[in-house]
mmCIF file of C-alpha atoms in Angstrom:
data_model
loop_
_atom_site.group_PDB
_atom_site.id
_atom_site.type_symbol
_atom_site.label_atom_id
_atom_site.label_comp_id
_atom_site.label_asym_id
_atom_site.label_seq_id
_atom_site.Cartn_x
_atom_site.Cartn_y
_atom_site.Cartn_z
ATOM 1 C CA MET A 1 -10.065 -7.046 1.468
ATOM 2 C CA ALA A 2 -8.024 -5.010 3.937
ATOM 3 C CA TYR A 3 -10.162 -2.796 6.100
ATOM 4 C CA LEU A 4 -9.045 0.982 5.261
ATOM 5 C CA ASP A 5 -10.023 4.110 6.960
ATOM 6 C CA LYS A 6 -10.003 7.543 5.823
ATOM 7 C CA THR A 7 -6.271 7.848 7.385
ATOM 8 C CA ASP A 8 -5.298 4.751 5.229
ATOM 9 C CA LEU A 9 -6.243 6.271 2.340
ATOM 10 C CA GLN A 10 -4.937 9.506 2.822
ATOM 11 C CA ILE A 11 -1.503 7.598 3.759
ATOM 12 C CA LEU A 12 -1.891 5.837 0.121
ATOM 13 C CA ARG A 13 -2.833 8.661 -1.863
ATOM 14 C CA SER A 14 0.486 10.434 -0.220
ATOM 15 C CA LEU A 15 2.177 7.690 -1.346
ATOM 16 C CA GLN A 16 1.077 7.288 -4.820
ATOM 17 C CA GLU A 17 2.221 10.936 -5.419
ATOM 18 C CA ASN A 18 6.089 10.512 -3.488
ATOM 19 C CA SER A 19 6.673 7.202 -2.080
ATOM 20 C CA ARG A 20 10.312 8.674 -0.853
ATOM 21 C CA VAL A 21 7.940 10.853 1.869
ATOM 22 C CA THR A 22 9.654 10.407 5.186
ATOM 23 C CA THR A 23 7.669 8.807 7.978
ATOM 24 C CA LYS A 24 7.251 11.883 9.785
ATOM 25 C CA GLU A 25 6.078 14.034 6.543
ATOM 26 C CA LEU A 26 3.615 11.419 5.887
ATOM 27 C CA ALA A 27 2.619 11.912 9.494
ATOM 28 C CA ASP A 28 2.308 15.461 9.456
ATOM 29 C CA ALA A 29 0.313 15.292 6.023
ATOM 30 C CA VAL A 30 -2.694 13.191 8.001
ATOM 31 C CA GLY A 31 -2.531 14.551 11.377
ATOM 32 C CA LEU A 32 -0.526 11.732 13.465
ATOM 33 C CA SER A 33 2.360 11.314 15.086
ATOM 34 C CA PRO A 34 5.230 8.860 13.499
ATOM 35 C CA THR A 35 4.724 5.973 15.378
ATOM 36 C CA PRO A 36 1.179 5.398 14.458
ATOM 37 C CA VAL A 37 1.622 6.279 10.726
ATOM 38 C CA PHE A 38 4.697 3.917 10.632
ATOM 39 C CA GLU A 39 2.586 0.914 12.345
ATOM 40 C CA ARG A 40 0.084 1.754 9.513
ATOM 41 C CA LEU A 41 2.622 1.572 6.600
ATOM 42 C CA LYS A 42 3.551 -1.841 8.271
ATOM 43 C CA ARG A 43 0.200 -3.179 8.142
ATOM 44 C CA LEU A 44 -0.541 -1.958 4.369
ATOM 45 C CA GLU A 45 2.472 -3.410 3.331
ATOM 46 C CA ARG A 46 2.100 -6.852 5.396
ATOM 47 C CA GLU A 47 -1.438 -7.099 4.014
ATOM 48 C CA GLY A 48 -0.379 -6.594 0.354
ATOM 49 C CA VAL A 49 -2.055 -3.257 0.142
ATOM 50 C CA ILE A 50 1.355 -1.305 -0.650
ATOM 51 C CA LYS A 51 2.970 -4.533 -3.176
ATOM 52 C CA LYS A 52 6.447 -2.136 -3.517
ATOM 53 C CA TYR A 53 8.204 1.106 -3.983
ATOM 54 C CA VAL A 54 9.609 1.588 -7.480
ATOM 55 C CA ALA A 55 11.121 4.708 -9.235
ATOM 56 C CA VAL A 56 9.261 5.738 -12.876
ATOM 57 C CA LEU A 57 11.781 6.227 -15.251
ATOM 58 C CA ASP A 58 11.355 8.180 -18.460
ATOM 59 C CA ALA A 59 11.782 5.563 -21.384
ATOM 60 C CA GLU A 60 12.968 8.101 -23.743
ATOM 61 C CA LYS A 61 15.846 8.791 -22.175
ATOM 62 C CA LEU A 62 16.875 5.181 -21.896
ATOM 63 C CA ASN A 63 16.186 4.807 -25.448
ATOM 64 C CA GLN A 64 13.423 2.615 -24.739
ATOM 65 C CA GLY A 65 10.510 4.984 -25.646
ATOM 66 C CA PHE A 66 9.281 3.244 -29.083
ATOM 67 C CA VAL A 67 6.037 1.760 -27.122
ATOM 68 C CA VAL A 68 4.010 -0.843 -28.957
ATOM 69 C CA PHE A 69 0.682 -2.757 -27.592
ATOM 70 C CA CYS A 70 0.869 -6.525 -29.098
ATOM 71 C CA SER A 71 -2.350 -8.298 -29.012
ATOM 72 C CA VAL A 72 -2.048 -12.032 -29.073
ATOM 73 C CA LYS A 73 -4.084 -14.658 -30.183
ATOM 74 C CA LEU A 74 -2.566 -18.457 -29.102
ATOM 75 C CA ARG A 75 -3.265 -21.360 -31.630
ATOM 76 C CA ARG A 76 -5.208 -23.454 -28.614
ATOM 77 C CA LEU A 77 -5.671 -21.848 -25.241
ATOM 78 C CA ASN A 78 -5.993 -24.531 -22.100
ATOM 79 C CA LYS A 79 -4.309 -24.330 -18.793
ATOM 80 C CA LYS A 80 -0.999 -26.009 -19.602
ATOM 81 C CA ILE A 81 -0.640 -23.719 -22.757
ATOM 82 C CA ALA A 82 -1.754 -20.199 -21.055
ATOM 83 C CA THR A 83 0.806 -21.430 -18.149
ATOM 84 C CA GLN A 84 3.869 -21.908 -20.242
ATOM 85 C CA PHE A 85 2.957 -18.727 -22.461
ATOM 86 C CA THR A 86 2.553 -16.415 -18.954
ATOM 87 C CA SER A 87 6.032 -18.022 -17.359
ATOM 88 C CA VAL A 88 7.753 -16.889 -20.944
ATOM 89 C CA ILE A 89 6.436 -13.755 -21.298
ATOM 90 C CA GLN A 90 7.393 -13.049 -17.614
ATOM 91 C CA LYS A 91 11.281 -13.638 -18.408
ATOM 92 C CA ILE A 92 11.332 -11.131 -21.494
ATOM 93 C CA PRO A 93 12.610 -7.818 -20.604
ATOM 94 C CA GLU A 94 11.187 -6.092 -23.187
ATOM 95 C CA VAL A 95 7.628 -7.108 -22.237
ATOM 96 C CA VAL A 96 6.772 -4.908 -19.388
ATOM 97 C CA GLU A 97 3.020 -5.378 -18.925
ATOM 98 C CA CYS A 98 0.825 -8.549 -19.930
ATOM 99 C CA TYR A 99 -2.999 -9.138 -19.423
ATOM 100 C CA ASN A 100 -5.091 -11.938 -20.166
ATOM 101 C CA ILE A 101 -7.822 -10.493 -22.056
ATOM 102 C CA SER A 102 -11.576 -11.281 -23.530
ATOM 103 C CA GLY A 103 -12.383 -10.724 -27.452
ATOM 104 C CA SER A 104 -10.336 -11.746 -30.391
ATOM 105 C CA PHE A 105 -7.135 -12.301 -28.597
ATOM 106 C CA ASP A 106 -6.099 -14.087 -25.754
ATOM 107 C CA TYR A 107 -3.197 -11.564 -24.141
ATOM 108 C CA LEU A 108 -2.255 -7.848 -24.594
ATOM 109 C CA LEU A 109 0.930 -6.970 -24.233
ATOM 110 C CA LYS A 110 2.788 -3.698 -23.677
ATOM 111 C CA ILE A 111 6.482 -3.442 -25.093
ATOM 112 C CA HIS A 112 9.234 -0.808 -25.020
ATOM 113 C CA ALA A 113 11.627 -1.113 -27.768
ATOM 114 C CA PRO A 114 14.591 1.918 -28.754
ATOM 115 C CA SER A 115 13.157 1.191 -32.342
ATOM 116 C CA MET A 116 10.791 -0.360 -34.821
ATOM 117 C CA LYS A 117 13.622 -2.091 -36.263
ATOM 118 C CA HIS A 118 14.286 -3.684 -32.598
ATOM 119 C CA TYR A 119 10.793 -4.311 -32.603
ATOM 120 C CA GLN A 120 10.220 -5.986 -35.973
ATOM 121 C CA GLU A 121 13.719 -7.890 -34.842
ATOM 122 C CA PHE A 122 11.840 -8.782 -31.626
ATOM 123 C CA LEU A 123 9.037 -10.316 -33.472
ATOM 124 C CA ILE A 124 10.743 -12.514 -35.417
ATOM 125 C CA ASN A 125 13.756 -13.787 -33.024
ATOM 126 C CA VAL A 126 11.682 -13.809 -29.919
ATOM 127 C CA LEU A 127 7.727 -13.864 -29.814
ATOM 128 C CA GLY A 128 8.245 -15.309 -33.120
ATOM 129 C CA THR A 129 9.674 -18.589 -31.677
ATOM 130 C CA LEU A 130 6.808 -19.308 -29.549
ATOM 131 C CA GLU A 131 5.220 -22.761 -30.578
ATOM 132 C CA SER A 132 2.025 -21.559 -29.028
ATOM 133 C CA LEU A 133 1.835 -18.197 -30.862
ATOM 134 C CA GLY A 134 -1.200 -17.921 -33.136
ATOM 135 C CA SER A 135 -1.280 -14.345 -34.471
ATOM 136 C CA ILE A 136 -0.552 -10.920 -33.489
ATOM 137 C CA GLU A 137 -1.575 -7.546 -34.065
ATOM 138 C CA SER A 138 0.633 -4.616 -33.175
ATOM 139 C CA THR A 139 -0.560 -1.207 -32.787
ATOM 140 C CA PHE A 140 2.416 1.559 -32.246
ATOM 141 C CA VAL A 141 2.007 4.596 -29.771
ATOM 142 C CA MET A 142 2.123 7.800 -31.351
ATOM 143 C CA HIS A 143 1.913 10.011 -28.538
ATOM 144 C CA GLU A 144 1.573 9.300 -24.636
ATOM 145 C CA VAL A 145 -1.519 11.461 -23.497
ATOM 146 C CA LYS A 146 -2.040 10.125 -19.957
ATOM 147 C CA HIS A 147 0.059 7.485 -18.244
ATOM 148 C CA SER A 148 -0.880 7.439 -14.593
ATOM 149 C CA HIS A 149 0.917 4.747 -11.913
ATOM 150 C CA GLY A 150 -1.730 5.136 -9.323
ATOM 151 C CA ILE A 151 -5.105 3.746 -8.453
ATOM 152 C CA ASN A 152 -8.061 6.290 -8.076
ATOM 153 C CA PHE A 153 -10.271 5.966 -4.806
#
C-alpha cells in the first residue's frame, strides 16, 4: 500500500469532488506550490492510487435510467467457468458493474437499460445465452437515494 500523508489525502478528497480542478487550484487548496502538487499527482497516478479521471453522466438524460441489480448463480463454479463468465460480462455494455459475491448467488450485476422491455430482451438475448448461467434474480431500482463515486477516508 502506498504511503499517503495528510496532504496526499487532501489532494485526493479535492479530486473526488472535482477532477477537473487545475494543479494551481489544487495547490492553493492544500497550501503548496504547483510543482510539488504536480509531482504528488504523478506519484499517486503511477502508484495506482488514482486509477483514472472520469465524467459522471446523468443516466436519465441518456435514456439509460432503468437500473437493475441482477444476482447471478452459475450452474457450476470453478476457475475456468468464472474466468469465462467474467470475460463475457466485461464486454456487455449494459453491465456497468459486476461483483463476485458470497451467499446464495455468485455475482451481482448492475445494469442500465432504457426500459423494462429492453431489460427483458437483454435477459433473453444476452444473459440467457450464457451456458454457465444457472439462475438470476432481478431487483429493480425505484428511486436512487444515494450515489457516491468517492471513497470516504
